[in-house]
CSV table of C-alpha atoms and ligand atoms in Angstrom, one decimal:
chain,number,residue,atom,x,y,z
A,173,GLY,CA,-67.4,-66.8,-14.4
A,174,THR,CA,-64.1,-65.7,-15.8
A,175,THR,CA,-63.5,-68.8,-17.9
A,176,LEU,CA,-65.6,-70.8,-20.4
A,177,GLY,CA,-65.7,-73.8,-18.1
A,178,ALA,CA,-66.6,-71.9,-14.9
A,179,SER,CA,-69.3,-69.9,-16.7
A,180,ALA,CA,-70.8,-73.0,-18.2
A,181,ALA,CA,-70.8,-74.7,-14.8
A,182,GLU,CA,-73.0,-72.0,-13.4
A,183,SER,CA,-75.9,-73.5,-15.3
A,184,GLY,CA,-74.7,-77.1,-14.8
A,185,ARG,CA,-73.2,-77.3,-18.3
A,186,TYR,CA,-69.7,-78.0,-19.5
A,187,PHE,CA,-67.5,-76.3,-22.1
A,188,GLY,CA,-65.1,-78.6,-23.9
A,189,THR,CA,-62.6,-78.8,-26.7
A,190,ALA,CA,-61.0,-81.3,-29.0
A,191,VAL,CA,-57.5,-82.3,-27.8
A,192,ALA,CA,-54.6,-83.8,-29.8
A,193,ALA,CA,-52.3,-86.0,-27.7
A,194,ASN,CA,-49.2,-84.7,-29.5
A,195,LYS,CA,-50.0,-81.2,-28.4
A,196,LEU,CA,-50.0,-82.0,-24.6
A,197,SER,CA,-46.3,-81.0,-24.6
A,198,ASP,CA,-47.1,-77.5,-26.0
A,199,SER,CA,-47.2,-75.2,-22.9
A,200,THR,CA,-49.3,-72.5,-24.5
A,201,TYR,CA,-51.9,-75.0,-25.6
A,202,VAL,CA,-52.0,-76.9,-22.3
A,203,GLY,CA,-52.2,-73.6,-20.4
A,204,ILE,CA,-55.4,-72.6,-22.2
A,205,LEU,CA,-56.8,-76.1,-22.0
A,206,ASN,CA,-56.3,-76.4,-18.3
A,207,ARG,CA,-57.6,-72.8,-17.6
A,208,GLU,CA,-60.7,-72.7,-19.8
A,209,PHE,CA,-62.2,-76.2,-20.5
A,210,THR,CA,-64.1,-78.8,-18.4
A,211,MET,CA,-64.6,-81.5,-21.1
A,212,VAL,CA,-62.2,-83.0,-23.6
A,213,THR,CA,-62.8,-85.0,-26.8
A,214,PRO,CA,-59.8,-86.8,-28.3
A,215,GLU,CA,-59.5,-85.4,-31.8
A,216,ASN,CA,-58.3,-88.6,-33.4
A,217,GLU,CA,-57.0,-90.9,-30.7
A,218,MET,CA,-60.1,-93.0,-30.0
A,219,LYS,CA,-61.1,-93.5,-33.6
A,220,ILE,CA,-61.1,-97.0,-35.1
A,221,ASP,CA,-57.8,-96.7,-37.0
A,222,ALA,CA,-56.1,-95.4,-33.8
A,223,THR,CA,-57.5,-98.0,-31.4
A,224,GLU,CA,-57.5,-101.1,-33.6
A,225,PRO,CA,-54.7,-100.6,-36.2
A,226,ASN,CA,-54.5,-104.3,-36.8
A,227,GLN,CA,-57.5,-106.6,-36.4
A,228,GLY,CA,-57.7,-107.8,-32.8
A,229,GLN,CA,-54.7,-105.7,-31.8
A,230,PHE,CA,-55.8,-102.8,-29.7
A,231,SER,CA,-53.8,-99.6,-29.0
A,232,TYR,CA,-54.9,-97.2,-26.3
A,233,GLY,CA,-51.8,-95.3,-25.4
A,234,ASN,CA,-52.7,-91.9,-26.9
A,235,GLY,CA,-56.4,-92.2,-25.8
A,236,ASP,CA,-55.3,-93.1,-22.3
A,237,ARG,CA,-52.9,-90.1,-22.2
A,238,ILE,CA,-55.7,-87.7,-22.9
A,239,VAL,CA,-58.0,-89.4,-20.4
A,240,SER,CA,-55.3,-89.2,-17.8
A,241,HIS,CA,-54.5,-85.5,-18.5
A,242,ALA,CA,-58.2,-84.7,-18.3
A,243,LYS,CA,-58.8,-86.6,-15.0
A,244,GLY,CA,-55.7,-84.9,-13.5
A,245,GLN,CA,-57.4,-81.5,-14.2
A,246,GLY,CA,-60.8,-82.6,-13.1
A,247,MET,CA,-62.1,-82.5,-16.7
A,248,ARG,CA,-64.4,-85.1,-18.2
A,249,VAL,CA,-64.1,-86.9,-21.6
A,250,ARG,CA,-66.4,-87.5,-24.5
A,251,GLY,CA,-65.3,-90.6,-26.4
A,252,HIS,CA,-65.2,-90.2,-30.2
A,253,THR,CA,-66.0,-92.5,-32.0
A,254,LEU,CA,-66.8,-96.3,-32.0
A,255,ALA,CA,-68.3,-96.8,-35.5
A,256,TRP,CA,-67.8,-94.6,-38.5
A,257,HIS,CA,-67.3,-94.9,-42.3
A,258,SER,CA,-64.2,-92.8,-42.1
A,259,GLN,CA,-60.8,-93.3,-40.4
A,260,GLN,CA,-61.2,-97.0,-40.6
A,261,PRO,CA,-58.0,-99.0,-40.5
A,262,GLY,CA,-57.1,-100.7,-43.8
A,263,TRP,CA,-58.1,-104.1,-42.7
A,264,MET,CA,-61.6,-102.9,-41.9
A,265,GLN,CA,-62.0,-100.9,-45.1
A,266,ASN,CA,-61.5,-104.1,-47.0
A,267,MET,CA,-64.2,-106.0,-45.1
A,268,SER,CA,-67.9,-106.5,-45.8
A,269,GLY,CA,-70.9,-108.5,-44.8
A,270,SER,CA,-71.2,-110.6,-41.6
A,271,ALA,CA,-67.4,-110.6,-41.1
A,272,LEU,CA,-67.4,-106.8,-41.0
A,273,ARG,CA,-70.5,-106.7,-38.8
A,274,SER,CA,-68.8,-109.0,-36.3
A,275,ALA,CA,-65.5,-107.1,-36.5
A,276,MET,CA,-67.4,-103.8,-35.9
A,277,LEU,CA,-69.3,-105.2,-32.9
A,278,ASN,CA,-66.1,-106.6,-31.4
A,279,HIS,CA,-64.4,-103.3,-31.8
A,280,VAL,CA,-67.3,-101.5,-30.0
A,281,THR,CA,-67.2,-104.1,-27.2
A,282,GLN,CA,-63.5,-104.0,-26.7
A,283,VAL,CA,-63.0,-100.3,-26.8
A,284,ALA,CA,-66.1,-99.5,-24.7
A,285,THR,CA,-64.9,-102.1,-22.2
A,286,HIS,CA,-61.4,-100.6,-22.0
A,287,TYR,CA,-62.9,-97.2,-21.2
A,288,LYS,CA,-65.8,-98.5,-19.1
A,289,GLY,CA,-66.9,-96.1,-16.4
A,290,GLN,CA,-64.2,-93.5,-17.4
A,291,LEU,CA,-66.1,-91.4,-20.0
A,292,TYR,CA,-69.0,-88.9,-19.8
A,293,ALA,CA,-70.3,-90.0,-23.2
A,294,TRP,CA,-69.5,-92.0,-26.3
A,295,ASP,CA,-70.2,-91.0,-29.9
A,296,VAL,CA,-71.2,-94.6,-30.6
A,297,VAL,CA,-72.0,-93.9,-34.3
A,298,ASN,CA,-70.7,-90.9,-36.3
A,299,GLU,CA,-72.1,-89.5,-39.6
A,300,ALA,CA,-74.3,-92.4,-40.8
A,301,PHE,CA,-76.7,-90.3,-42.8
A,302,ALA,CA,-76.3,-88.9,-46.3
A,303,ASP,CA,-76.2,-85.3,-47.3
A,304,GLY,CA,-78.7,-83.7,-49.6
A,305,GLY,CA,-82.4,-83.9,-49.9
A,306,GLY,CA,-83.0,-87.7,-49.9
A,307,GLY,CA,-83.0,-88.2,-46.1
A,308,GLY,CA,-81.4,-91.6,-46.4
A,309,ARG,CA,-78.5,-93.4,-44.9
A,310,ARG,CA,-75.0,-92.8,-46.1
A,311,ASP,CA,-73.7,-95.6,-48.2
A,312,SER,CA,-70.7,-97.3,-46.5
A,313,ASN,CA,-69.3,-100.7,-45.9
A,314,LEU,CA,-71.0,-100.6,-42.5
A,315,GLN,CA,-74.4,-99.6,-43.9
A,316,ARG,CA,-74.1,-102.4,-46.4
A,317,THR,CA,-74.1,-104.9,-43.5
A,318,GLY,CA,-77.7,-104.1,-42.9
A,319,ASN,CA,-79.9,-101.1,-41.8
A,320,ASP,CA,-79.8,-102.3,-38.2
A,321,TRP,CA,-76.1,-101.8,-37.9
A,322,ILE,CA,-76.5,-98.6,-35.9
A,323,GLU,CA,-78.8,-100.1,-33.2
A,324,ALA,CA,-76.5,-103.1,-33.0
A,325,ALA,CA,-73.6,-100.8,-32.2
A,326,PHE,CA,-75.6,-99.0,-29.5
A,327,ARG,CA,-76.7,-102.3,-27.9
A,328,ALA,CA,-73.1,-103.5,-27.8
A,329,ALA,CA,-71.9,-100.3,-26.3
A,330,ARG,CA,-74.6,-100.3,-23.6
A,331,ALA,CA,-73.7,-103.9,-22.7
A,332,ALA,CA,-70.0,-103.1,-22.4
A,333,ASP,CA,-70.3,-99.8,-20.6
A,334,PRO,CA,-73.8,-99.4,-19.0
A,335,ASP,CA,-73.2,-96.0,-17.2
A,336,THR,CA,-71.8,-93.9,-20.0
A,337,LYS,CA,-74.2,-91.8,-22.1
A,338,LEU,CA,-74.5,-93.1,-25.7
A,339,CYS,CA,-74.8,-90.6,-28.5
A,340,TYR,CA,-75.4,-90.4,-32.2
A,341,ASN,CA,-73.3,-87.7,-33.7
A,342,ASP,CA,-73.5,-86.0,-37.1
A,343,TYR,CA,-73.0,-82.8,-39.2
A,344,ASN,CA,-75.5,-80.8,-41.3
A,345,THR,CA,-78.2,-81.8,-38.9
A,346,ASP,CA,-78.5,-78.2,-37.4
A,347,ASP,CA,-81.2,-76.9,-39.7
A,348,TRP,CA,-84.6,-78.2,-38.7
A,349,GLY,CA,-85.9,-77.9,-42.3
A,350,GLN,CA,-83.2,-80.2,-43.8
A,351,ALA,CA,-84.0,-83.8,-44.8
A,352,LYS,CA,-80.9,-85.0,-43.1
A,353,THR,CA,-82.0,-83.5,-39.8
A,354,GLN,CA,-85.5,-85.0,-40.1
A,355,ALA,CA,-84.0,-88.4,-41.0
A,356,VAL,CA,-81.8,-88.5,-37.8
A,357,TYR,CA,-84.8,-87.2,-35.8
A,358,SER,CA,-87.0,-90.1,-37.1
A,359,MET,CA,-84.2,-92.6,-36.2
A,360,VAL,CA,-83.9,-91.3,-32.7
A,361,ARG,CA,-87.7,-91.3,-32.2
A,362,ASP,CA,-87.8,-94.9,-33.5
A,363,PHE,CA,-84.9,-95.9,-31.1
A,364,LYS,CA,-86.7,-94.4,-28.1
A,365,SER,CA,-90.0,-96.1,-29.0
A,366,ARG,CA,-88.4,-99.5,-29.4
A,367,GLY,CA,-86.0,-99.2,-26.4
A,368,VAL,CA,-82.8,-99.1,-28.4
A,369,PRO,CA,-80.3,-97.6,-25.9
A,370,ILE,CA,-79.6,-94.0,-27.0
A,371,ASP,CA,-79.1,-91.1,-24.5
A,372,CYS,CA,-77.9,-88.2,-26.5
A,373,VAL,CA,-77.5,-86.6,-30.0
A,374,GLY,CA,-74.4,-84.7,-30.9
A,375,PHE,CA,-74.5,-81.8,-33.3
A,376,GLN,CA,-71.1,-81.3,-34.8
A,377,SER,CA,-71.9,-77.8,-35.9
A,378,HIS,CA,-69.1,-77.0,-38.3
A,379,PHE,CA,-70.4,-73.7,-39.7
A,380,ASN,CA,-69.2,-71.8,-42.7
A,381,ASN,CA,-70.6,-69.9,-45.7
A,382,ASN,CA,-71.9,-73.1,-47.3
A,383,SER,CA,-73.3,-74.3,-44.0
A,384,PRO,CA,-74.3,-71.2,-42.0
A,385,VAL,CA,-75.7,-71.2,-38.4
A,386,PRO,CA,-79.4,-71.8,-39.2
A,387,SER,CA,-82.1,-69.4,-37.9
A,388,ASN,CA,-84.0,-72.4,-36.4
A,389,TYR,CA,-80.9,-73.9,-34.6
A,390,GLN,CA,-82.6,-73.7,-31.2
A,391,THR,CA,-85.7,-75.4,-32.6
A,392,THR,CA,-83.6,-78.3,-33.8
A,393,LEU,CA,-82.0,-78.7,-30.4
A,394,SER,CA,-85.3,-78.4,-28.4
A,395,SER,CA,-87.1,-80.8,-30.9
A,396,PHE,CA,-84.5,-83.5,-30.4
A,397,ALA,CA,-84.5,-82.9,-26.6
A,398,ALA,CA,-88.3,-83.4,-26.6
A,399,LEU,CA,-87.7,-87.0,-27.7
A,400,GLY,CA,-86.1,-87.7,-24.3
A,401,VAL,CA,-82.5,-87.4,-25.2
A,402,ASP,CA,-79.8,-85.0,-24.2
A,403,VAL,CA,-78.3,-82.8,-26.9
A,404,GLN,CA,-74.7,-81.6,-27.1
A,405,ILE,CA,-72.8,-79.3,-29.5
A,406,THR,CA,-69.8,-81.5,-30.2
A,407,GLU,CA,-67.4,-80.0,-32.7
A,408,LEU,CA,-68.2,-76.4,-33.0
A,409,ASP,CA,-66.2,-74.1,-35.3
A,410,ILE,CA,-67.5,-71.1,-37.2
A,411,GLU,CA,-65.6,-69.6,-40.2
A,412,GLY,CA,-65.2,-65.9,-40.1
A,413,SER,CA,-63.6,-63.2,-38.0
A,414,GLY,CA,-64.2,-60.2,-35.9
A,415,SER,CA,-67.7,-59.1,-34.8
A,416,THR,CA,-69.5,-61.1,-37.4
A,417,GLN,CA,-68.0,-64.3,-36.1
A,418,ALA,CA,-68.5,-63.2,-32.5
A,419,ALA,CA,-72.2,-62.7,-33.1
A,420,LEU,CA,-72.5,-66.2,-34.6
A,421,TYR,CA,-70.8,-67.8,-31.6
A,422,GLN,CA,-73.1,-65.9,-29.3
A,423,ARG,CA,-76.2,-67.3,-31.2
A,424,VAL,CA,-75.0,-70.8,-30.9
A,425,VAL,CA,-74.2,-70.5,-27.2
A,426,GLN,CA,-77.6,-68.8,-26.6
A,427,ALA,CA,-79.4,-71.6,-28.4
A,428,CYS,CA,-77.8,-74.3,-26.1
A,429,MET,CA,-78.4,-72.2,-23.0
A,430,ALA,CA,-82.1,-71.9,-23.9
A,431,VAL,CA,-82.6,-75.7,-24.1
A,432,ALA,CA,-82.5,-77.4,-20.7
A,433,ARG,CA,-81.3,-80.7,-22.1
A,434,CYS,CA,-78.4,-79.1,-24.0
A,435,ASN,CA,-75.6,-80.2,-21.5
A,436,GLY,CA,-72.6,-78.6,-23.1
A,437,ILE,CA,-70.6,-77.2,-26.0
A,438,THR,CA,-67.4,-78.5,-27.4
A,439,VAL,CA,-65.3,-76.5,-29.8
A,440,TRP,CA,-63.2,-78.4,-32.3
A,441,GLY,CA,-59.8,-77.2,-31.2
A,442,ILE,CA,-58.3,-74.4,-29.1
A,443,ARG,CA,-56.3,-71.9,-31.3
A,444,ASP,CA,-57.1,-71.1,-34.9
A,445,SER,CA,-53.8,-72.9,-35.7
A,446,ASP,CA,-55.1,-76.1,-34.1
A,447,SER,CA,-58.2,-76.3,-36.4
A,448,TRP,CA,-58.6,-79.3,-38.7
A,449,ARG,CA,-59.6,-76.8,-41.4
A,450,SER,CA,-56.8,-76.1,-43.9
A,451,SER,CA,-57.4,-72.4,-43.8
A,452,GLY,CA,-59.4,-69.8,-41.9
A,453,THR,CA,-59.8,-68.7,-38.3
A,454,PRO,CA,-62.8,-70.6,-37.0
A,455,LEU,CA,-62.0,-71.0,-33.2
A,456,LEU,CA,-62.0,-68.9,-30.0
A,457,PHE,CA,-58.2,-68.2,-29.6
A,458,ASP,CA,-55.8,-66.9,-32.3
A,459,GLY,CA,-52.6,-68.6,-33.3
A,460,SER,CA,-50.7,-67.0,-30.4
A,461,GLY,CA,-53.3,-68.1,-27.9
A,462,ASN,CA,-54.9,-64.7,-27.4
A,463,LYS,CA,-58.7,-64.5,-26.8
A,464,LYS,CA,-60.7,-63.4,-29.8
A,465,ALA,CA,-63.9,-61.4,-30.0
A,466,ALA,CA,-65.6,-64.7,-30.4
A,467,TYR,CA,-64.3,-65.9,-27.1
A,468,THR,CA,-65.7,-62.9,-25.3
A,469,SER,CA,-69.1,-63.2,-26.9
A,470,ALA,CA,-69.3,-66.9,-26.2
A,471,LEU,CA,-68.2,-66.3,-22.5
A,472,ASN,CA,-70.8,-63.6,-22.1
A,473,ALA,CA,-73.6,-65.7,-23.5
A,474,LEU,CA,-73.0,-68.5,-21.0
B,595,LIG,C1,-61.1,-84.5,-38.0
B,595,LIG,C2,-59.8,-84.2,-37.2
B,595,LIG,O1,-60.0,-82.9,-36.6
B,595,LIG,C3,-58.6,-84.2,-38.1
B,595,LIG,O2,-57.4,-84.1,-37.4
B,595,LIG,C4,-58.5,-85.5,-38.9
B,595,LIG,O3,-57.5,-85.5,-39.8
B,595,LIG,C5,-59.9,-85.8,-39.6
B,595,LIG,O4,-60.9,-85.8,-38.7
B,595,LIG,N1,-66.1,-84.8,-38.1
B,595,LIG,C6,-65.7,-85.5,-37.1
B,595,LIG,C7,-64.3,-85.4,-36.6
B,595,LIG,O5,-66.5,-86.3,-36.5
B,595,LIG,O6,-63.8,-86.7,-36.1
B,595,LIG,C8,-63.4,-84.9,-37.6
B,595,LIG,O7,-62.1,-84.7,-37.1
B,595,LIG,C9,-64.0,-83.6,-38.2
B,595,LIG,C10,-65.3,-83.8,-38.9
């Protein structure tokens, strides 16, 4: 294929990007988006603070705009994200206990119902595990409502939108030897054994010098897939430039291609200037929208 999306499709996979609704009027941005990508993740527009800014008052305008653009171009959409410790609206940040548990479940139900049948997958829960060697849950107001908050969120999402894949999504879960990776693996194994509805695991894969592409990345993907879930690379960006960066992109794409249940890869932005990172050049297109060496190596590895 001559584009990321077309090449990924040759093996039944997708190639996606994060999209910001306020950039849909940028013609360079939209030109690359429509040409190259077959999956879209709203970068912020489906998060809790965006979709329920006041308790019980839902706001879907920007999320709907992205879904409508994607559909018009024959692209699919990954929903991101229903339950997370971050980007909570003020009203939720101040809640705890059973009131917060009910508010979280109501949020999951309402938002999943609004998008019912329209999305390829939902990141139901994002970043619920702690960094470091402990292998435990991240402390948060949601975690303090009880250890079963994650499965409660998945059950509510399944009840509201039965045909959309439901994913757990996290970062620093790429290295098979890390405690955080093993902790998420144990949770997914437990969910599968008890019939908690989970269909996929998302690996954010934000790589840099402190968090390099691990040598066992493919082992991580295949080990999770062996539990009976799909795996997806959901927020890929790799710090660096030139041939070094290109080689790393190639390795990540090759790892996904080698795992049958790795359905697709999403990069976290289009041009370097679209990246959430405050500095650096972690994406596939430069600030002017030109293809980088990393683009070519990713394309050739598909
Ligand atoms: C980031 C967005 O890219 C930024 O625009 C926003 O200010 C903060 O969030 N992990 C995630 C994403 O799951 O939602 C984050 O996105 C990046 C890290």
